[in-house]
PDB file of C-alpha atoms and ligand atoms in Angstrom:
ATOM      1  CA  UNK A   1     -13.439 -22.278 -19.410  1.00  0.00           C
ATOM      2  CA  UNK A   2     -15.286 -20.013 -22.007  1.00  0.00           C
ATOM      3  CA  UNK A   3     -18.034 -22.570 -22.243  1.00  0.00           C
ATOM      4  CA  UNK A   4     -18.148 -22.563 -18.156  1.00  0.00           C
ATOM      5  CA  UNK A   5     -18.636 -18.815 -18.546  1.00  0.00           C
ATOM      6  CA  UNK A   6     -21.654 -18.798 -21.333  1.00  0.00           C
ATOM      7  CA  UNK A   7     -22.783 -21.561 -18.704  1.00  0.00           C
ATOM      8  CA  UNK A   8     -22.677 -18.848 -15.373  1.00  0.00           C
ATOM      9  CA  UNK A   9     -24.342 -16.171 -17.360  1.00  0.00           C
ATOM     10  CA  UNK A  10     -26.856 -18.353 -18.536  1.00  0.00           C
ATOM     11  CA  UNK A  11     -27.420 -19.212 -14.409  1.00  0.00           C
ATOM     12  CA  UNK A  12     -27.529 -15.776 -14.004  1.00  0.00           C
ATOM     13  CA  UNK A  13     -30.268 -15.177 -16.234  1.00  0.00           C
ATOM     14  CA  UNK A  14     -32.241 -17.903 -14.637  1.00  0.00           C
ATOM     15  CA  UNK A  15     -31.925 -16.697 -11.340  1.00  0.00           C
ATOM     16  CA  UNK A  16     -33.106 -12.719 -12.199  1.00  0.00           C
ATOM     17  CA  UNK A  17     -29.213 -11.434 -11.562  1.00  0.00           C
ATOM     18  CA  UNK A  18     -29.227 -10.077 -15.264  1.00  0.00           C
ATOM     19  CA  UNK A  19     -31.671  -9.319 -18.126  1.00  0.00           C
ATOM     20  CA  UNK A  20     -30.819 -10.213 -21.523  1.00  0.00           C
ATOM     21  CA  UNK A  21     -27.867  -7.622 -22.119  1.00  0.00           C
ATOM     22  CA  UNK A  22     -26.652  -7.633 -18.434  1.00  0.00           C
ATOM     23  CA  UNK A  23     -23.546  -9.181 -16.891  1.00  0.00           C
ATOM     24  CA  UNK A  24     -19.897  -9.436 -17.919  1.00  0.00           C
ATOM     25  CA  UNK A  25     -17.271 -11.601 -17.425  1.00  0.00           C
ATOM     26  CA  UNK A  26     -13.125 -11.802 -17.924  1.00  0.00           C
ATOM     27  CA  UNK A  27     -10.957 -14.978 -17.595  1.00  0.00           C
ATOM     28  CA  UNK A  28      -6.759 -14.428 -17.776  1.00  0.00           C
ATOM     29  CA  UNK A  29      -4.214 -17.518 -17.288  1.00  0.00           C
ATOM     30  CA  UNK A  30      -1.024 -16.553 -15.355  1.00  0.00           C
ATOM     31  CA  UNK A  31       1.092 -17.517 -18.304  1.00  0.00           C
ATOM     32  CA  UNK A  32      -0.630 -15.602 -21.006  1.00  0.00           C
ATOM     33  CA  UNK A  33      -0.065 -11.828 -21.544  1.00  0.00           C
ATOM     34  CA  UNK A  34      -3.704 -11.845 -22.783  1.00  0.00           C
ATOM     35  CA  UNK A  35      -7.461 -12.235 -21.538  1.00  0.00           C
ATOM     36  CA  UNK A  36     -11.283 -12.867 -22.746  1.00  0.00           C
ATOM     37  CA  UNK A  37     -13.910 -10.755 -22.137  1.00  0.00           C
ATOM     38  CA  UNK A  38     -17.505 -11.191 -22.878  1.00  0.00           C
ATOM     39  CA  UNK A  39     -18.818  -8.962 -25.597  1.00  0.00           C
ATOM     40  CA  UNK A  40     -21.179  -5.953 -25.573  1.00  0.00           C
ATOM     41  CA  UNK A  41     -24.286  -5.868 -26.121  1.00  0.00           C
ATOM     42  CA  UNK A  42     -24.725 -10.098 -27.214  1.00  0.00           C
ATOM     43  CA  UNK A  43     -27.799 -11.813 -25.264  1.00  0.00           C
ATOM     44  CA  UNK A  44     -25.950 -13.831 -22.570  1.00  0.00           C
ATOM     45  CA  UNK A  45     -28.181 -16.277 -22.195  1.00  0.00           C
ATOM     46  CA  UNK A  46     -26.966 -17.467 -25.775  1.00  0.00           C
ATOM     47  CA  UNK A  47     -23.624 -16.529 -25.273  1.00  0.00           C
ATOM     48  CA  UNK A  48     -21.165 -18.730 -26.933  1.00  0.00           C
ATOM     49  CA  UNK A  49     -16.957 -19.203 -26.373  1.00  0.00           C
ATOM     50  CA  UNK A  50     -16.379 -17.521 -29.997  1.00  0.00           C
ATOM     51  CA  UNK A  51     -18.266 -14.811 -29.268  1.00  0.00           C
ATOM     52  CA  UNK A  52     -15.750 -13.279 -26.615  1.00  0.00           C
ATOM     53  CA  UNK A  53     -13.161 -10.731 -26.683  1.00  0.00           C
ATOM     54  CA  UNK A  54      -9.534 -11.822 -26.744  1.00  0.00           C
ATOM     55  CA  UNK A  55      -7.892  -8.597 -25.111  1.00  0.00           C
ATOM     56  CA  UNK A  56      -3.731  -8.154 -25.542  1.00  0.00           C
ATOM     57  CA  UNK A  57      -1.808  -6.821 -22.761  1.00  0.00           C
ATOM     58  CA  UNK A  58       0.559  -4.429 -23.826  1.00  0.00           C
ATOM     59  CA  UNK A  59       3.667  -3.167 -21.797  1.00  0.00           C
ATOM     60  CA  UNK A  60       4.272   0.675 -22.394  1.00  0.00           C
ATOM     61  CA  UNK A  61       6.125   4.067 -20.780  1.00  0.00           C
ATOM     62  CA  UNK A  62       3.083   4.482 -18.648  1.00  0.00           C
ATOM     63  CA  UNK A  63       2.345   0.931 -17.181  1.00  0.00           C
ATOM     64  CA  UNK A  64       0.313  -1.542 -19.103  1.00  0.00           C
ATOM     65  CA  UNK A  65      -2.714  -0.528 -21.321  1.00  0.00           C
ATOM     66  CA  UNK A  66      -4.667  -3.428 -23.624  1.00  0.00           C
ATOM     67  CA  UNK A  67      -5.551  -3.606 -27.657  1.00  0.00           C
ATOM     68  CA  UNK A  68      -8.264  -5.926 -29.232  1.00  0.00           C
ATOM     69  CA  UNK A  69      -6.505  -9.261 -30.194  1.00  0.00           C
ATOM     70  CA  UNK A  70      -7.958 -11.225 -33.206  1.00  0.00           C
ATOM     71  CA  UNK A  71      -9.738 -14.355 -32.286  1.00  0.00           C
ATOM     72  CA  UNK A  72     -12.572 -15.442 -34.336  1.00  0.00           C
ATOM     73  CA  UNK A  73     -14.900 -14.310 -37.401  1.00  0.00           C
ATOM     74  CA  UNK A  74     -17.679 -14.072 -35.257  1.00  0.00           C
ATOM     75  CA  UNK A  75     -16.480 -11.559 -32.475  1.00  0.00           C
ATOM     76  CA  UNK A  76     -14.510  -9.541 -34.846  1.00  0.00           C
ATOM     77  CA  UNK A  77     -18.017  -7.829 -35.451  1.00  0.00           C
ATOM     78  CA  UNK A  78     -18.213  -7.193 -31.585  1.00  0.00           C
ATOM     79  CA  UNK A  79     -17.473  -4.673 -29.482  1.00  0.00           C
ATOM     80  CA  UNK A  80     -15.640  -6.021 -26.033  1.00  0.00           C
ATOM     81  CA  UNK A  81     -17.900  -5.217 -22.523  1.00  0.00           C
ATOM     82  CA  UNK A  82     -17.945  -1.723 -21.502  1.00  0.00           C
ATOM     83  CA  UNK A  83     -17.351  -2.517 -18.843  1.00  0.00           C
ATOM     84  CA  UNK A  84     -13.479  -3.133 -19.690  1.00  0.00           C
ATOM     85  CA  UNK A  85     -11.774  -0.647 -17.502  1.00  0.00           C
ATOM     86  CA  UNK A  86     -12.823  -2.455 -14.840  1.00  0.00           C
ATOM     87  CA  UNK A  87     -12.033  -5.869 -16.270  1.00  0.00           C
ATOM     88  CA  UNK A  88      -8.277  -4.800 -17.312  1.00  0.00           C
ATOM     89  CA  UNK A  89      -7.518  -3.031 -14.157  1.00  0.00           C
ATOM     90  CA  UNK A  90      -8.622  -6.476 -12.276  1.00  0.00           C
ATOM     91  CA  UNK A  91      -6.637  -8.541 -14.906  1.00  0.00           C
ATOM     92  CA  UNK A  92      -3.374  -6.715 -15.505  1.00  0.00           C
ATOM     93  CA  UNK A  93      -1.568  -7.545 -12.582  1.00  0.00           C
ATOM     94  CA  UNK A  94      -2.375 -11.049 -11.047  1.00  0.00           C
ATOM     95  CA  UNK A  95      -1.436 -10.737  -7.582  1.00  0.00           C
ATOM     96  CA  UNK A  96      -2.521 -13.688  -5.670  1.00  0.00           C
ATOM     97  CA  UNK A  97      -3.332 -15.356  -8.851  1.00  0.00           C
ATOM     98  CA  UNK A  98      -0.455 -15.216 -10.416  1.00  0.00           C
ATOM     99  CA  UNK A  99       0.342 -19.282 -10.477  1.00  0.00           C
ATOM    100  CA  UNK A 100      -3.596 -19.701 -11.388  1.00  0.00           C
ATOM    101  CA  UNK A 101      -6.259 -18.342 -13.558  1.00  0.00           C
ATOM    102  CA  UNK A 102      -8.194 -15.000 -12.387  1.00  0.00           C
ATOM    103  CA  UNK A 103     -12.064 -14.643 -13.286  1.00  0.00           C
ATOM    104  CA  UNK A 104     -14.065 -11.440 -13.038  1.00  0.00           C
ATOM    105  CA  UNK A 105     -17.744 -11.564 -12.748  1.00  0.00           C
ATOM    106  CA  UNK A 106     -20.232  -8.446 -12.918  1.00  0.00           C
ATOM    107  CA  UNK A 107     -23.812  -9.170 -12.988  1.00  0.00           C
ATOM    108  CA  UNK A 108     -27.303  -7.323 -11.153  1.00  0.00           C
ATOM    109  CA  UNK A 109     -27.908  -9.656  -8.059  1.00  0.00           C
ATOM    110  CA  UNK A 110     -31.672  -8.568  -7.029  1.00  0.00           C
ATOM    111  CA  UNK A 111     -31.099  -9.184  -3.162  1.00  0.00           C
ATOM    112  CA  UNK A 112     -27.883  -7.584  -2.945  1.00  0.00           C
ATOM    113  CA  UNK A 113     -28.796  -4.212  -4.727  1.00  0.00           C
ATOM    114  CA  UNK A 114     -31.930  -4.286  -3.231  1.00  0.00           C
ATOM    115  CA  UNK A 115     -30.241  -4.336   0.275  1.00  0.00           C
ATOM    116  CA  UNK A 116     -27.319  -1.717  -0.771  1.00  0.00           C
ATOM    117  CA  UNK A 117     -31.062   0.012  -1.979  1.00  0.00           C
ATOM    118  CA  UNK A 118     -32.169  -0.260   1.225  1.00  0.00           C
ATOM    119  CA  UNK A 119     -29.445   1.227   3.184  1.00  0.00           C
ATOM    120  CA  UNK A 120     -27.039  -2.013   3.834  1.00  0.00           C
ATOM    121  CA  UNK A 121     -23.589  -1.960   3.425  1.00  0.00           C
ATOM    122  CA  UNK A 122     -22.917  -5.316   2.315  1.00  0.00           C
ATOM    123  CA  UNK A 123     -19.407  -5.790   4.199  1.00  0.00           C
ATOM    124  CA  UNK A 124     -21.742  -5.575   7.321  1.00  0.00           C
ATOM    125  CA  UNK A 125     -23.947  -8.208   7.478  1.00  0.00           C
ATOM    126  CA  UNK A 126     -21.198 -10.435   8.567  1.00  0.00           C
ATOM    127  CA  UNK A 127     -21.766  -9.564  11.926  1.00  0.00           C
ATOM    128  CA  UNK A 128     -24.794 -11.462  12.339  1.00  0.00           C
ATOM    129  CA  UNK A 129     -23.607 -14.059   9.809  1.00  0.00           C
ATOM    130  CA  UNK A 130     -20.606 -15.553  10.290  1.00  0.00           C
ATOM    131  CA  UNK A 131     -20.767 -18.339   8.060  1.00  0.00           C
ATOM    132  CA  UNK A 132     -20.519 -16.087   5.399  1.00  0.00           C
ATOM    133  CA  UNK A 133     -17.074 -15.039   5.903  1.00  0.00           C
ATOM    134  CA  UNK A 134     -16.115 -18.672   6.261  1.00  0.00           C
ATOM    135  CA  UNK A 135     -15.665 -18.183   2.486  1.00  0.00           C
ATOM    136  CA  UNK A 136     -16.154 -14.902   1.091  1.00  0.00           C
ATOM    137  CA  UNK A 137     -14.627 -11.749   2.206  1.00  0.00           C
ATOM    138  CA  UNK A 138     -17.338  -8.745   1.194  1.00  0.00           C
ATOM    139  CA  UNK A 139     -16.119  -5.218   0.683  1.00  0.00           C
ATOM    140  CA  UNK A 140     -17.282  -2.010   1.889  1.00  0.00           C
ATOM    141  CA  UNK A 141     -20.002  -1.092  -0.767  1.00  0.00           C
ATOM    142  CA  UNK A 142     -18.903   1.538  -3.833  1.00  0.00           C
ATOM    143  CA  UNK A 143     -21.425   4.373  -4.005  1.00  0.00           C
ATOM    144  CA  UNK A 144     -23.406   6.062  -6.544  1.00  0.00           C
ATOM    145  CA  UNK A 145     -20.999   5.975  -9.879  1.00  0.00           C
ATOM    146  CA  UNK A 146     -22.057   5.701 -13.680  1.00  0.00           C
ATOM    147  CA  UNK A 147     -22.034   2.437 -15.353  1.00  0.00           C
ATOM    148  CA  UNK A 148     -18.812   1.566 -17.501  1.00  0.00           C
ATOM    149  CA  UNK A 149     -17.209   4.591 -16.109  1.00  0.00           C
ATOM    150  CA  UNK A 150     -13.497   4.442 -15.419  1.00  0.00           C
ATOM    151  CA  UNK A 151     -14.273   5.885 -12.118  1.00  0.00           C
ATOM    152  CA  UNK A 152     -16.645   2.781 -11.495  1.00  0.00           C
ATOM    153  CA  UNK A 153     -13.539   0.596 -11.879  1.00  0.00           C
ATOM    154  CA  UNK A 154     -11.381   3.000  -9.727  1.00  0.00           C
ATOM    155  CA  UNK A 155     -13.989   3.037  -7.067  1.00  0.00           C
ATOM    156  CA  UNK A 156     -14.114  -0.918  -7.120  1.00  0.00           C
ATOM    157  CA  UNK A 157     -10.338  -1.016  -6.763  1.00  0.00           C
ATOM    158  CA  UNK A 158     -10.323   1.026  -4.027  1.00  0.00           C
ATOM    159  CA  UNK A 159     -12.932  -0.796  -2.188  1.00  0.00           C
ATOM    160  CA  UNK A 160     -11.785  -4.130  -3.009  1.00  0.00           C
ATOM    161  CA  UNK A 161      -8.435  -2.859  -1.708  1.00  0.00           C
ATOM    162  CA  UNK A 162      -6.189  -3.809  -5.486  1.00  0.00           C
ATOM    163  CA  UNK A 163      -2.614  -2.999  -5.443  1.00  0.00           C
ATOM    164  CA  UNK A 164       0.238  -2.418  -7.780  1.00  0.00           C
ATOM    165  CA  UNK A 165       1.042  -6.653  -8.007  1.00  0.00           C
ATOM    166  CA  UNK A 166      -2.593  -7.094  -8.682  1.00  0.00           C
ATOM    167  CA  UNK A 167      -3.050  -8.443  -5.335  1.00  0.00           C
ATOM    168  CA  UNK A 168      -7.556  -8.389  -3.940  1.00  0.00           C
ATOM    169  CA  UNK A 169      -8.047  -8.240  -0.429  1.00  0.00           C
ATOM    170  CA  UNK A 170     -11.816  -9.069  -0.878  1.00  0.00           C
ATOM    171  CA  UNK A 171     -13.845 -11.507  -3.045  1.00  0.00           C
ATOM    172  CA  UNK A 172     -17.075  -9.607  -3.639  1.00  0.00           C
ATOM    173  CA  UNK A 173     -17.767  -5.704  -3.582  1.00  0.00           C
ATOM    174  CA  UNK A 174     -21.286  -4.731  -4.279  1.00  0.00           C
ATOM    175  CA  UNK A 175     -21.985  -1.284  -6.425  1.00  0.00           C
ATOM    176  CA  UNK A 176     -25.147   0.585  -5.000  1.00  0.00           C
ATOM    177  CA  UNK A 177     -27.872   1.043  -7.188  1.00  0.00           C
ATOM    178  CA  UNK A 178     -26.305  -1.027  -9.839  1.00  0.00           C
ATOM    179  CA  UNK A 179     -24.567  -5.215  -8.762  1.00  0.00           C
ATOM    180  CA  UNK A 180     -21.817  -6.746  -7.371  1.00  0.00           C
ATOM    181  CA  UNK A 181     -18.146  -7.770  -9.172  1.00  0.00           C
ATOM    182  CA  UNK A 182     -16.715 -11.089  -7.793  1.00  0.00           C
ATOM    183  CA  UNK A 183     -13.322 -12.484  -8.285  1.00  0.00           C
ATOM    184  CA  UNK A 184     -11.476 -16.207  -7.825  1.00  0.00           C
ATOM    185  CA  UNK A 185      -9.601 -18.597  -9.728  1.00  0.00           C
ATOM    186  CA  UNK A 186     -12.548 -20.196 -11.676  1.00  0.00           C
ATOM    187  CA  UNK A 187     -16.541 -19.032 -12.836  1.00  0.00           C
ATOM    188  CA  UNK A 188     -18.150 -20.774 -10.626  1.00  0.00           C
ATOM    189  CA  UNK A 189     -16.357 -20.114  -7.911  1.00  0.00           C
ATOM    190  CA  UNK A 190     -16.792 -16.616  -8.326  1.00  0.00           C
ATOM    191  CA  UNK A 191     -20.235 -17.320  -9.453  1.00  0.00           C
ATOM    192  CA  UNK A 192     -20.807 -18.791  -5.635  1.00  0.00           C
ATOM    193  CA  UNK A 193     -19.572 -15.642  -3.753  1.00  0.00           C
ATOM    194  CA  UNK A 194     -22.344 -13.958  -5.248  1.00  0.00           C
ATOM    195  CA  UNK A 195     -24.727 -16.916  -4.281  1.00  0.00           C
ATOM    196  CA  UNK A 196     -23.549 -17.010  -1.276  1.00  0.00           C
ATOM    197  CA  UNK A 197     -23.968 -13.173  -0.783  1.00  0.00           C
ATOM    198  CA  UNK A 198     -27.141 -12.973  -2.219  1.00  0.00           C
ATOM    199  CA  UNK A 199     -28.657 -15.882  -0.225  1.00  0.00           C
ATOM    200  CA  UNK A 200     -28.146 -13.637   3.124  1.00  0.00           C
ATOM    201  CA  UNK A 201     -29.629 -10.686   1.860  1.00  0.00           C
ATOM    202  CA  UNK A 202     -32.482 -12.182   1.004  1.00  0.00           C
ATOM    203  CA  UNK A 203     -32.736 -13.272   4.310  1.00  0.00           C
ATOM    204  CA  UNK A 204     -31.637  -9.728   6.210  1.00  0.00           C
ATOM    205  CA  UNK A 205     -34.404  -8.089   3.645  1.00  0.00           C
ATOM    206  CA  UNK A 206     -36.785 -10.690   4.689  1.00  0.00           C
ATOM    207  CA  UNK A 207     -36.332 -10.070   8.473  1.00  0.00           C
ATOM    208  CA  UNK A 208     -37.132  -6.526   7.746  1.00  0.00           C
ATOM    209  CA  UNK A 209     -34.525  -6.055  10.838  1.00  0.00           C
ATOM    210  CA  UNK A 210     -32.182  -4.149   9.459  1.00  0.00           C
TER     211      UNK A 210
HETATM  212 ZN1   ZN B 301     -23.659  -3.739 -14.645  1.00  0.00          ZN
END
């Protein structure tokens, strides 16, 4: 599934929802007491699978806190995203996943952060589109926090309503003035919340009714 991932944020690219250095994304199986995360800094739409970040989970007197795993020669010279408090408190605990395998994706949608730009909380627009809560359940929208801040991952734990087993009420929560994370059991999956997401703000925005 590493290859699926370079694959997404390669998408991503495409589509404008990242620049070159943009984007992360995390992958954990239920039965391993590890996960990969994409690397900092590495141009991801060249990003290959031995470039990630194998990340241990490690049981201690205070919970569970991670340590950088050895994986290949290549990303032993990288650093893992910053964005890793987020990606660890969203991977510890598996919650609903916990028979399955749990991605996290963080990229810079334009439509969506244009819209939270614009005044829209995201969890809102359902009300004049149904269809998109057919699949995806959209938070309440974070506020203004700094990027790869601990308090951006609190904030997105909050909204995304995370508890103790790891359990996610919502797929998607959008971060204003910065993207969206999205969460399911594979990358494209989680890749087509965002789509999905994205596709009716672009159309709110372009009613200019809102
Ligand atoms: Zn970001």
């Amino acid at each position: 599934m590493l290859e699926t991932i370079c694959e997404v944020l390669e998408d991503a690219y495409k589509r404008n929802w990242i620049t070159s250095r943009d984007g992360n994304v995390s992958i954990r199986h239920h039965d391993r007491d590890h996960f990969y995360i994409t690397p900092s800094g590495v141009r991801k739409q060249t990003l290959q699978p031995d470039q990630f970040k194998k990340i241990g989970l490690v049981d201690n007197d205070f919970g569970k806190s991670w340590e950088i795993l050895p994986y290949t020669d290549i990303s032993s010279n990288l650093r893992p995203s910053g964005e890793i408090p987020l990606h660890f408190g969203l991977q510890k605990e598996m919650g609903q996943h916990s028979n399955d395998v749990r991605v996290v994706v963080h990229v810079h949608p334009t439509y969506c952060v244009a819209a939270m730009h614009a005044g829209i909380d995201l969890s809102t627009v359902v009300h004049s589109f149904p269809e998109l809560s057919r699949y995806t359940k959209v938070a309440p929208n974070v506020g203004d926090v700094p990027p790869i801040s601990q308090e951006l991952a609190n904030q997105c734990f909050d909204k995304l309503q995370l508890n103790h087993e790891g359990d996610i009420e919502f797929d998607i929560v959008g971060i204003k003035g910065h993207g969206v994370v999205a969460i399911d059991t594979s990358p494209w999956r989680a890749y087509e919340h965002i789509e999905r997401l994205e596709h009716i703000c672009k159309i709110v925005l372009a009613s200019g009714n809102y």
